[in-house]
Amino acid sequence: MARRIVITSGKGGVGKTTCSYLLGLNLAKLDARVVILDVDIGLNNLDVVAGIDTKINYDLIDAIQNRCRVRQALVQSSVCSRLYFLPCVNSYSVGRVTSEALSAILRELDISFDYIIIDCPAGIGFEFHRAVFCANEAIIVTTPHMIALRDAGKVANLLSGYTLGQIGLVINRVRNDFVSRKMMISPEEIANSLKLTLLGTIRESNEITALSCSAGELFKLNDSAMGDFCALAKTIHYNMASKPNRENFLDIKIKRG
Ligand SMILES: Nc1ncnc2c1ncn2[C@@H]1O[C@H](COP(=O)(O)OP(=O)(O)O)[C@@H](O)[C@H]1O
Ligand SMILES: [Mg+2]
């Protein structure tokens, strides 16, 4: 069975889709067979980020509604042959897709892939629960900003109600210069406060900003942030994450729940 990892956050715009794509790409570069699912059914955009929007004949909704087979809706990456996408381009009413229907799609993918990365929508409503329902691991993506941290804490609390093998944390858009000048909370402090396993940090990247201005260019990323995604993929693939340091718990008032 594949490792099914939901990438979630609560708050929108913190980098879930960017992380889904670049984590998936780096896992595939480690020889894993990876598929990334766009489960942000209402406001999907994985196809644009991955640059596959012109290659789509069928999407996730077509597969769910039996207009095609699941494999017909898969799109292979032109960057790495072991990376596939199950995009969503039709904006259906989000409530029309049930958790069970989505789970049935994942069961078909289980046999062909080592990783199923589930790009979750923002929010903590039905769509969030539908995405988490299908997963067996979760990654909470947050930025170091207080408004994102509060939502990450709430999501961590909700996830603890599920039977998940691991709930990991990725802190995106980190400015190490700010951290060393104590203008930004350090990733370790954030992980300890949220009582989550820190899987990796991704630095703020001007190159990501620039590449994101054109569709499908992110695979060209060649700065230290790509190194961060590569390290994150290795930590996940080889299970190298260390548990949160509860003894050094620092009260920075990030409440879970
Ligand atoms: N490390 C980073 N450095 C700079 N910009 C980033 C970084 N991560 C994400 N972004 C930008 O943030 C914006 C939101 O990212 P996205 O992945 O769409 O977030 P979400 O899926 O959580 O809504 C995008 O424009 C993306 O290019
Ligand atoms: Mg997104």
PDB file of C-alpha atoms and ligand atoms in Angstrom:
ATOM      1  CA  MET A   1       0.000   0.000   0.000  1.00  0.00           C
ATOM      2  CA  ALA A   2       1.216   3.520  -0.798  1.00  0.00           C
ATOM      3  CA  ARG A   3       2.078   6.071   1.859  1.00  0.00           C
ATOM      4  CA  ARG A   4      -0.851   8.457   1.585  1.00  0.00           C
ATOM      5  CA  ILE A   5       0.265  11.871   2.817  1.00  0.00           C
ATOM      6  CA  VAL A   6      -2.185  14.757   3.084  1.00  0.00           C
ATOM      7  CA  ILE A   7      -0.618  18.228   2.859  1.00  0.00           C
ATOM      8  CA  THR A   8      -2.764  20.556   4.923  1.00  0.00           C
ATOM      9  CA  SER A   9      -2.596  23.860   6.815  1.00  0.00           C
ATOM     10  CA  GLY A  10      -5.870  25.474   7.765  1.00  0.00           C
ATOM     11  CA  LYS A  11      -4.798  28.837   6.362  1.00  0.00           C
ATOM     12  CA  GLY A  12      -4.625  29.367   2.604  1.00  0.00           C
ATOM     13  CA  GLY A  13      -1.605  30.679   0.749  1.00  0.00           C
ATOM     14  CA  VAL A  14       1.061  29.162   3.024  1.00  0.00           C
ATOM     15  CA  GLY A  15       2.517  26.888   0.325  1.00  0.00           C
ATOM     16  CA  LYS A  16       0.553  23.610   0.356  1.00  0.00           C
ATOM     17  CA  THR A  17       0.424  23.248  -3.421  1.00  0.00           C
ATOM     18  CA  THR A  18       4.028  24.401  -3.849  1.00  0.00           C
ATOM     19  CA  CYS A  19       5.130  21.864  -1.214  1.00  0.00           C
ATOM     20  CA  SER A  20       2.965  19.083  -2.677  1.00  0.00           C
ATOM     21  CA  TYR A  21       4.582  19.572  -6.057  1.00  0.00           C
ATOM     22  CA  LEU A  22       8.219  20.049  -5.024  1.00  0.00           C
ATOM     23  CA  LEU A  23       8.068  17.335  -2.351  1.00  0.00           C
ATOM     24  CA  GLY A  24       6.511  14.936  -4.893  1.00  0.00           C
ATOM     25  CA  LEU A  25       9.163  15.802  -7.476  1.00  0.00           C
ATOM     26  CA  ASN A  26      12.002  15.236  -5.003  1.00  0.00           C
ATOM     27  CA  LEU A  27      10.533  11.929  -3.773  1.00  0.00           C
ATOM     28  CA  ALA A  28      10.322  10.790  -7.406  1.00  0.00           C
ATOM     29  CA  LYS A  29      13.975  11.762  -7.866  1.00  0.00           C
ATOM     30  CA  LEU A  30      14.735   9.339  -5.006  1.00  0.00           C
ATOM     31  CA  ASP A  31      13.338   6.567  -7.237  1.00  0.00           C
ATOM     32  CA  ALA A  32       9.875   6.468  -5.661  1.00  0.00           C
ATOM     33  CA  ARG A  33       6.713   6.239  -7.755  1.00  0.00           C
ATOM     34  CA  VAL A  34       4.662   9.281  -6.810  1.00  0.00           C
ATOM     35  CA  VAL A  35       1.222  10.604  -7.665  1.00  0.00           C
ATOM     36  CA  ILE A  36      -0.031  14.004  -6.530  1.00  0.00           C
ATOM     37  CA  LEU A  37      -3.805  14.471  -6.240  1.00  0.00           C
ATOM     38  CA  ASP A  38      -5.511  17.846  -6.438  1.00  0.00           C
ATOM     39  CA  VAL A  39      -8.235  17.479  -3.828  1.00  0.00           C
ATOM     40  CA  ASP A  40      -8.826  21.244  -3.731  1.00  0.00           C
ATOM     41  CA  ILE A  41     -11.875  20.524  -5.848  1.00  0.00           C
ATOM     42  CA  GLY A  42     -13.397  24.012  -5.791  1.00  0.00           C
ATOM     43  CA  LEU A  43     -10.230  26.125  -6.241  1.00  0.00           C
ATOM     44  CA  ASN A  44      -7.853  23.646  -7.860  1.00  0.00           C
ATOM     45  CA  ASN A  45      -4.518  24.842  -9.290  1.00  0.00           C
ATOM     46  CA  LEU A  46      -2.002  21.979  -9.056  1.00  0.00           C
ATOM     47  CA  ASP A  47      -2.147  21.567 -12.858  1.00  0.00           C
ATOM     48  CA  VAL A  48      -0.991  25.169 -13.329  1.00  0.00           C
ATOM     49  CA  VAL A  49       1.801  24.864 -10.750  1.00  0.00           C
ATOM     50  CA  ALA A  50       2.980  21.605 -12.350  1.00  0.00           C
ATOM     51  CA  GLY A  51       2.615  22.917 -15.919  1.00  0.00           C
ATOM     52  CA  ILE A  52       0.362  20.050 -17.050  1.00  0.00           C
ATOM     53  CA  ASP A  53      -2.782  22.116 -17.715  1.00  0.00           C
ATOM     54  CA  THR A  54      -2.568  21.573 -21.494  1.00  0.00           C
ATOM     55  CA  LYS A  55      -2.132  17.790 -21.157  1.00  0.00           C
ATOM     56  CA  ILE A  56      -5.389  17.020 -19.336  1.00  0.00           C
ATOM     57  CA  ASN A  57      -8.073  14.947 -21.068  1.00  0.00           C
ATOM     58  CA  TYR A  58      -9.910  13.728 -17.977  1.00  0.00           C
ATOM     59  CA  ASP A  59      -9.710  14.788 -14.328  1.00  0.00           C
ATOM     60  CA  LEU A  60     -10.411  13.447 -10.858  1.00  0.00           C
ATOM     61  CA  ILE A  61     -14.121  14.185 -11.113  1.00  0.00           C
ATOM     62  CA  ASP A  62     -14.370  12.324 -14.434  1.00  0.00           C
ATOM     63  CA  ALA A  63     -12.762   9.298 -12.744  1.00  0.00           C
ATOM     64  CA  ILE A  64     -15.077   9.525  -9.734  1.00  0.00           C
ATOM     65  CA  GLN A  65     -18.131   9.808 -11.956  1.00  0.00           C
ATOM     66  CA  ASN A  66     -17.001   6.903 -14.163  1.00  0.00           C
ATOM     67  CA  ARG A  67     -16.534   8.914 -17.359  1.00  0.00           C
ATOM     68  CA  CYS A  68     -13.047   7.418 -17.547  1.00  0.00           C
ATOM     69  CA  ARG A  69     -10.793   4.941 -15.772  1.00  0.00           C
ATOM     70  CA  VAL A  70      -8.489   6.292 -13.078  1.00  0.00           C
ATOM     71  CA  ARG A  71      -5.381   5.648 -15.170  1.00  0.00           C
ATOM     72  CA  GLN A  72      -6.860   7.670 -18.054  1.00  0.00           C
ATOM     73  CA  ALA A  73      -7.022  10.705 -15.774  1.00  0.00           C
ATOM     74  CA  LEU A  74      -3.369  10.394 -14.717  1.00  0.00           C
ATOM     75  CA  VAL A  75      -0.875  12.793 -16.299  1.00  0.00           C
ATOM     76  CA  GLN A  76       2.811  11.891 -16.354  1.00  0.00           C
ATOM     77  CA  SER A  77       5.342  14.611 -15.561  1.00  0.00           C
ATOM     78  CA  SER A  78       7.675  15.560 -18.390  1.00  0.00           C
ATOM     79  CA  VAL A  79      10.301  16.428 -15.762  1.00  0.00           C
ATOM     80  CA  CYS A  80      10.477  13.028 -14.026  1.00  0.00           C
ATOM     81  CA  SER A  81       8.941   9.831 -15.427  1.00  0.00           C
ATOM     82  CA  ARG A  82       8.123   8.407 -11.963  1.00  0.00           C
ATOM     83  CA  LEU A  83       5.967  11.451 -11.103  1.00  0.00           C
ATOM     84  CA  TYR A  84       2.256  11.537 -12.001  1.00  0.00           C
ATOM     85  CA  PHE A  85      -0.631  13.864 -11.296  1.00  0.00           C
ATOM     86  CA  LEU A  86      -4.316  13.291 -10.812  1.00  0.00           C
ATOM     87  CA  PRO A  87      -5.512  16.819 -11.510  1.00  0.00           C
ATOM     88  CA  CYS A  88      -8.848  18.467 -10.910  1.00  0.00           C
ATOM     89  CA  VAL A  89      -9.892  21.183 -13.305  1.00  0.00           C
ATOM     90  CA  ASN A  90     -13.663  21.113 -13.235  1.00  0.00           C
ATOM     91  CA  SER A  91     -15.176  23.281 -10.536  1.00  0.00           C
ATOM     92  CA  TYR A  92     -17.927  20.991  -9.304  1.00  0.00           C
ATOM     93  CA  SER A  93     -19.962  21.744  -6.276  1.00  0.00           C
ATOM     94  CA  VAL A  94     -17.547  20.538  -3.573  1.00  0.00           C
ATOM     95  CA  GLY A  95     -20.193  18.628  -1.644  1.00  0.00           C
ATOM     96  CA  ARG A  96     -20.948  16.317  -4.566  1.00  0.00           C
ATOM     97  CA  VAL A  97     -17.817  14.230  -4.003  1.00  0.00           C
ATOM     98  CA  THR A  98     -18.035  11.980  -0.962  1.00  0.00           C
ATOM     99  CA  SER A  99     -15.129  10.755   1.176  1.00  0.00           C
ATOM    100  CA  GLU A 100     -15.971   7.180   0.156  1.00  0.00           C
ATOM    101  CA  ALA A 101     -15.832   8.030  -3.577  1.00  0.00           C
ATOM    102  CA  LEU A 102     -12.421   9.658  -3.116  1.00  0.00           C
ATOM    103  CA  SER A 103     -11.183   6.695  -1.060  1.00  0.00           C
ATOM    104  CA  ALA A 104     -12.160   4.318  -3.866  1.00  0.00           C
ATOM    105  CA  ILE A 105      -9.893   6.276  -6.250  1.00  0.00           C
ATOM    106  CA  LEU A 106      -6.997   6.061  -3.794  1.00  0.00           C
ATOM    107  CA  ARG A 107      -7.442   2.308  -3.418  1.00  0.00           C
ATOM    108  CA  GLU A 108      -6.877   1.965  -7.174  1.00  0.00           C
ATOM    109  CA  LEU A 109      -3.726   4.100  -6.975  1.00  0.00           C
ATOM    110  CA  ASP A 110      -2.320   2.190  -3.984  1.00  0.00           C
ATOM    111  CA  ILE A 111      -0.991  -0.677  -6.083  1.00  0.00           C
ATOM    112  CA  SER A 112       0.867   1.477  -8.634  1.00  0.00           C
ATOM    113  CA  PHE A 113       2.518   4.068  -6.391  1.00  0.00           C
ATOM    114  CA  ASP A 114       4.801   4.327  -3.358  1.00  0.00           C
ATOM    115  CA  TYR A 115       3.449   7.771  -2.407  1.00  0.00           C
ATOM    116  CA  ILE A 116       0.079   9.429  -2.855  1.00  0.00           C
ATOM    117  CA  ILE A 117       0.421  13.122  -2.024  1.00  0.00           C
ATOM    118  CA  ILE A 118      -2.955  14.748  -1.336  1.00  0.00           C
ATOM    119  CA  ASP A 119      -3.034  18.517  -1.878  1.00  0.00           C
ATOM    120  CA  CYS A 120      -5.712  19.629   0.596  1.00  0.00           C
ATOM    121  CA  PRO A 121      -7.814  22.786   0.366  1.00  0.00           C
ATOM    122  CA  ALA A 122      -7.603  25.547   2.961  1.00  0.00           C
ATOM    123  CA  GLY A 123     -10.164  25.593   5.758  1.00  0.00           C
ATOM    124  CA  ILE A 124     -11.389  23.015   8.248  1.00  0.00           C
ATOM    125  CA  GLY A 125     -14.777  22.178   6.766  1.00  0.00           C
ATOM    126  CA  PHE A 126     -16.055  19.134   4.922  1.00  0.00           C
ATOM    127  CA  GLU A 127     -13.392  19.374   2.188  1.00  0.00           C
ATOM    128  CA  PHE A 128     -10.605  19.242   4.774  1.00  0.00           C
ATOM    129  CA  HIS A 129     -12.095  16.187   6.476  1.00  0.00           C
ATOM    130  CA  ARG A 130     -12.689  14.471   3.121  1.00  0.00           C
ATOM    131  CA  ALA A 131      -9.003  14.838   2.237  1.00  0.00           C
ATOM    132  CA  VAL A 132      -7.760  13.689   5.664  1.00  0.00           C
ATOM    133  CA  PHE A 133     -10.157  10.725   5.672  1.00  0.00           C
ATOM    134  CA  CYS A 134      -8.231   9.228   2.721  1.00  0.00           C
ATOM    135  CA  ALA A 135      -4.753   9.675   4.224  1.00  0.00           C
ATOM    136  CA  ASN A 136      -2.607   7.645   6.570  1.00  0.00           C
ATOM    137  CA  GLU A 137      -0.085  10.425   7.304  1.00  0.00           C
ATOM    138  CA  ALA A 138      -0.340  14.202   7.426  1.00  0.00           C
ATOM    139  CA  ILE A 139       1.987  17.126   6.942  1.00  0.00           C
ATOM    140  CA  ILE A 140       0.960  20.504   8.286  1.00  0.00           C
ATOM    141  CA  VAL A 141       2.514  23.317   6.272  1.00  0.00           C
ATOM    142  CA  THR A 142       2.761  26.667   7.984  1.00  0.00           C
ATOM    143  CA  THR A 143       4.695  29.876   7.629  1.00  0.00           C
ATOM    144  CA  PRO A 144       6.307  31.390  10.750  1.00  0.00           C
ATOM    145  CA  HIS A 145       3.641  34.107  10.853  1.00  0.00           C
ATOM    146  CA  MET A 146       1.362  34.230  13.894  1.00  0.00           C
ATOM    147  CA  ILE A 147      -1.881  34.036  11.903  1.00  0.00           C
ATOM    148  CA  ALA A 148      -0.695  30.890  10.129  1.00  0.00           C
ATOM    149  CA  LEU A 149       0.581  29.332  13.375  1.00  0.00           C
ATOM    150  CA  ARG A 150      -2.732  29.711  15.095  1.00  0.00           C
ATOM    151  CA  ASP A 151      -4.481  27.884  12.240  1.00  0.00           C
ATOM    152  CA  ALA A 152      -1.761  25.209  12.224  1.00  0.00           C
ATOM    153  CA  GLY A 153      -2.448  24.615  15.914  1.00  0.00           C
ATOM    154  CA  LYS A 154      -6.158  24.211  15.273  1.00  0.00           C
ATOM    155  CA  VAL A 155      -5.505  21.791  12.427  1.00  0.00           C
ATOM    156  CA  ALA A 156      -3.058  19.780  14.575  1.00  0.00           C
ATOM    157  CA  ASN A 157      -5.807  19.421  17.135  1.00  0.00           C
ATOM    158  CA  LEU A 158      -8.312  18.224  14.534  1.00  0.00           C
ATOM    159  CA  LEU A 159      -5.808  15.759  13.066  1.00  0.00           C
ATOM    160  CA  SER A 160      -5.198  14.202  16.469  1.00  0.00           C
ATOM    161  CA  GLY A 161      -8.787  12.872  16.231  1.00  0.00           C
ATOM    162  CA  TYR A 162      -7.753  10.699  13.262  1.00  0.00           C
ATOM    163  CA  THR A 163      -5.704   7.507  13.275  1.00  0.00           C
ATOM    164  CA  LEU A 164      -2.666   8.782  11.387  1.00  0.00           C
ATOM    165  CA  GLY A 165       0.772   7.167  11.402  1.00  0.00           C
ATOM    166  CA  GLN A 166       2.547  10.502  11.571  1.00  0.00           C
ATOM    167  CA  ILE A 167       1.607  14.167  11.797  1.00  0.00           C
ATOM    168  CA  GLY A 168       4.655  16.128  10.666  1.00  0.00           C
ATOM    169  CA  LEU A 169       5.345  19.823  10.378  1.00  0.00           C
ATOM    170  CA  VAL A 170       6.947  21.774   7.536  1.00  0.00           C
ATOM    171  CA  ILE A 171       7.711  25.437   8.098  1.00  0.00           C
ATOM    172  CA  ASN A 172       7.770  27.357   4.838  1.00  0.00           C
ATOM    173  CA  ARG A 173       9.112  30.833   3.988  1.00  0.00           C
ATOM    174  CA  VAL A 174      11.664  30.854   6.789  1.00  0.00           C
ATOM    175  CA  ARG A 175      14.085  33.819   6.873  1.00  0.00           C
ATOM    176  CA  ASN A 176      17.189  32.598   8.700  1.00  0.00           C
ATOM    177  CA  ASP A 177      18.513  36.164   8.971  1.00  0.00           C
ATOM    178  CA  PHE A 178      15.315  37.148  10.807  1.00  0.00           C
ATOM    179  CA  VAL A 179      15.557  34.072  13.050  1.00  0.00           C
ATOM    180  CA  SER A 180      19.145  34.863  14.061  1.00  0.00           C
ATOM    181  CA  ARG A 181      18.140  38.465  14.866  1.00  0.00           C
ATOM    182  CA  LYS A 182      15.200  37.081  16.907  1.00  0.00           C
ATOM    183  CA  MET A 183      12.710  38.832  14.621  1.00  0.00           C
ATOM    184  CA  MET A 184      11.180  35.477  13.653  1.00  0.00           C
ATOM    185  CA  ILE A 185      10.387  32.483  15.861  1.00  0.00           C
ATOM    186  CA  SER A 186      12.787  29.630  15.180  1.00  0.00           C
ATOM    187  CA  PRO A 187      11.416  26.480  13.516  1.00  0.00           C
ATOM    188  CA  GLU A 188      12.386  24.397  16.574  1.00  0.00           C
ATOM    189  CA  GLU A 189      10.407  26.674  18.896  1.00  0.00           C
ATOM    190  CA  ILE A 190       7.388  26.424  16.606  1.00  0.00           C
ATOM    191  CA  ALA A 191       7.586  22.609  16.441  1.00  0.00           C
ATOM    192  CA  ASN A 192       7.967  22.300  20.204  1.00  0.00           C
ATOM    193  CA  SER A 193       5.074  24.637  20.860  1.00  0.00           C
ATOM    194  CA  LEU A 194       2.815  22.778  18.461  1.00  0.00           C
ATOM    195  CA  LYS A 195       4.167  19.461  19.806  1.00  0.00           C
ATOM    196  CA  LEU A 196       4.733  18.262  16.254  1.00  0.00           C
ATOM    197  CA  THR A 197       7.609  16.467  14.586  1.00  0.00           C
ATOM    198  CA  LEU A 198       9.568  18.946  12.472  1.00  0.00           C
ATOM    199  CA  LEU A 199      10.140  17.280   9.103  1.00  0.00           C
ATOM    200  CA  GLY A 200      11.794  20.240   7.428  1.00  0.00           C
ATOM    201  CA  THR A 201      12.023  23.949   6.820  1.00  0.00           C
ATOM    202  CA  ILE A 202      11.862  25.698   3.469  1.00  0.00           C
ATOM    203  CA  ARG A 203      13.424  29.093   3.180  1.00  0.00           C
ATOM    204  CA  GLU A 204      11.816  32.168   1.660  1.00  0.00           C
ATOM    205  CA  SER A 205      12.875  32.101  -1.981  1.00  0.00           C
ATOM    206  CA  ASN A 206      12.904  34.938  -4.493  1.00  0.00           C
ATOM    207  CA  GLU A 207      13.287  32.315  -7.185  1.00  0.00           C
ATOM    208  CA  ILE A 208      10.005  30.633  -6.153  1.00  0.00           C
ATOM    209  CA  THR A 209       8.329  34.051  -6.338  1.00  0.00           C
ATOM    210  CA  ALA A 210       9.782  34.695  -9.799  1.00  0.00           C
ATOM    211  CA  LEU A 211       9.070  31.208 -11.191  1.00  0.00           C
ATOM    212  CA  SER A 212       5.520  31.279  -9.851  1.00  0.00           C
ATOM    213  CA  CYS A 213       4.788  34.209 -12.143  1.00  0.00           C
ATOM    214  CA  SER A 214       4.802  31.791 -15.102  1.00  0.00           C
ATOM    215  CA  ALA A 215       2.837  28.543 -15.098  1.00  0.00           C
ATOM    216  CA  GLY A 216       4.748  25.273 -14.787  1.00  0.00           C
ATOM    217  CA  GLU A 217       8.195  26.706 -14.224  1.00  0.00           C
ATOM    218  CA  LEU A 218       8.775  25.623 -10.608  1.00  0.00           C
ATOM    219  CA  PHE A 219      10.745  22.516 -11.600  1.00  0.00           C
ATOM    220  CA  LYS A 220      13.522  24.923 -12.693  1.00  0.00           C
ATOM    221  CA  LEU A 221      14.053  26.032  -9.096  1.00  0.00           C
ATOM    222  CA  ASN A 222      17.776  25.908  -8.492  1.00  0.00           C
ATOM    223  CA  ASP A 223      18.426  27.844  -5.298  1.00  0.00           C
ATOM    224  CA  SER A 224      18.799  26.703  -1.675  1.00  0.00           C
ATOM    225  CA  ALA A 225      15.026  26.229  -1.359  1.00  0.00           C
ATOM    226  CA  MET A 226      15.268  23.301  -3.818  1.00  0.00           C
ATOM    227  CA  GLY A 227      17.937  21.863  -1.483  1.00  0.00           C
ATOM    228  CA  ASP A 228      15.443  22.247   1.373  1.00  0.00           C
ATOM    229  CA  PHE A 229      12.803  20.280  -0.559  1.00  0.00           C
ATOM    230  CA  CYS A 230      15.377  17.601  -1.391  1.00  0.00           C
ATOM    231  CA  ALA A 231      16.291  17.310   2.329  1.00  0.00           C
ATOM    232  CA  LEU A 232      12.589  17.149   3.230  1.00  0.00           C
ATOM    233  CA  ALA A 233      12.015  14.314   0.744  1.00  0.00           C
ATOM    234  CA  LYS A 234      14.968  12.355   2.190  1.00  0.00           C
ATOM    235  CA  THR A 235      13.718  12.855   5.760  1.00  0.00           C
ATOM    236  CA  ILE A 236      10.303  11.496   4.787  1.00  0.00           C
ATOM    237  CA  HIS A 237      11.574   8.694   2.550  1.00  0.00           C
ATOM    238  CA  TYR A 238      14.121   7.388   5.044  1.00  0.00           C
ATOM    239  CA  ASN A 239      11.987   8.206   8.148  1.00  0.00           C
ATOM    240  CA  MET A 240      14.735  10.369   9.624  1.00  0.00           C
ATOM    241  CA  ALA A 241      12.642  12.895  11.552  1.00  0.00           C
ATOM    242  CA  SER A 242      13.345  13.369  15.247  1.00  0.00           C
ATOM    243  CA  LYS A 243      10.436  13.702  17.653  1.00  0.00           C
ATOM    244  CA  PRO A 244       9.549  17.092  19.176  1.00  0.00           C
ATOM    245  CA  ASN A 245      11.580  18.041  22.204  1.00  0.00           C
ATOM    246  CA  ARG A 246       8.901  18.204  24.879  1.00  0.00           C
ATOM    247  CA  GLU A 247      11.382  18.910  27.689  1.00  0.00           C
ATOM    248  CA  ASN A 248      12.417  22.175  26.112  1.00  0.00           C
ATOM    249  CA  PHE A 249       8.825  23.194  25.563  1.00  0.00           C
ATOM    250  CA  LEU A 250       8.721  26.953  25.109  1.00  0.00           C
ATOM    251  CA  ASP A 251       5.494  28.728  25.755  1.00  0.00           C
ATOM    252  CA  ILE A 252       5.105  31.002  22.763  1.00  0.00           C
ATOM    253  CA  LYS A 253       1.357  30.848  23.051  1.00  0.00           C
ATOM    254  CA  ILE A 254       0.462  28.887  19.963  1.00  0.00           C
ATOM    255  CA  LYS A 255      -2.639  27.107  21.082  1.00  0.00           C
ATOM    256  CA  ARG A 256      -3.678  23.801  19.578  1.00  0.00           C
ATOM    257  CA  GLY A 257      -7.405  23.904  19.108  1.00  0.00           C
TER     258      GLY A 257
HETATM  259  N1  LIG B   1       9.299  29.302   0.096  1.00  0.00           N
HETATM  260  C1  LIG B   1       8.629  30.199  -0.633  1.00  0.00           C
HETATM  261  N2  LIG B   1       9.229  31.377  -0.997  1.00  0.00           N
HETATM  262  C2  LIG B   1       8.568  32.299  -1.739  1.00  0.00           C
HETATM  263  N3  LIG B   1       7.296  32.155  -2.175  1.00  0.00           N
HETATM  264  C3  LIG B   1       6.637  31.021  -1.837  1.00  0.00           C
HETATM  265  C4  LIG B   1       7.270  29.988  -1.063  1.00  0.00           C
HETATM  266  N4  LIG B   1       6.363  28.978  -0.904  1.00  0.00           N
HETATM  267  C5  LIG B   1       5.239  29.364  -1.542  1.00  0.00           C
HETATM  268  N5  LIG B   1       5.397  30.585  -2.094  1.00  0.00           N
HETATM  269  C6  LIG B   1       4.377  31.352  -2.858  1.00  0.00           C
HETATM  270  O1  LIG B   1       3.238  31.512  -2.033  1.00  0.00           O
HETATM  271  C7  LIG B   1       2.057  31.548  -2.836  1.00  0.00           C
HETATM  272  C8  LIG B   1       1.036  30.564  -2.269  1.00  0.00           C
HETATM  273  O2  LIG B   1       1.535  29.241  -2.409  1.00  0.00           O
HETATM  274  P1  LIG B   1       0.576  27.995  -2.628  1.00  0.00           P
HETATM  275  O3  LIG B   1       1.456  26.805  -2.738  1.00  0.00           O
HETATM  276  O4  LIG B   1      -0.374  28.254  -3.747  1.00  0.00           O
HETATM  277  O5  LIG B   1      -0.213  28.007  -1.244  1.00  0.00           O
HETATM  278  P2  LIG B   1      -1.514  27.175  -0.803  1.00  0.00           P
HETATM  279  O6  LIG B   1      -1.587  25.961  -1.646  1.00  0.00           O
HETATM  280  O7  LIG B   1      -1.277  26.866   0.642  1.00  0.00           O
HETATM  281  O8  LIG B   1      -2.687  28.086  -0.977  1.00  0.00           O
HETATM  282  C9  LIG B   1       2.473  31.195  -4.260  1.00  0.00           C
HETATM  283  O9  LIG B   1       2.541  32.370  -5.024  1.00  0.00           O
HETATM  284  C10 LIG B   1       3.863  30.596  -4.083  1.00  0.00           C
HETATM  285  O10 LIG B   1       4.681  30.814  -5.198  1.00  0.00           O
HETATM  286 MG    MG B   2      -3.186  25.241  -2.902  1.00  0.00          MG
END
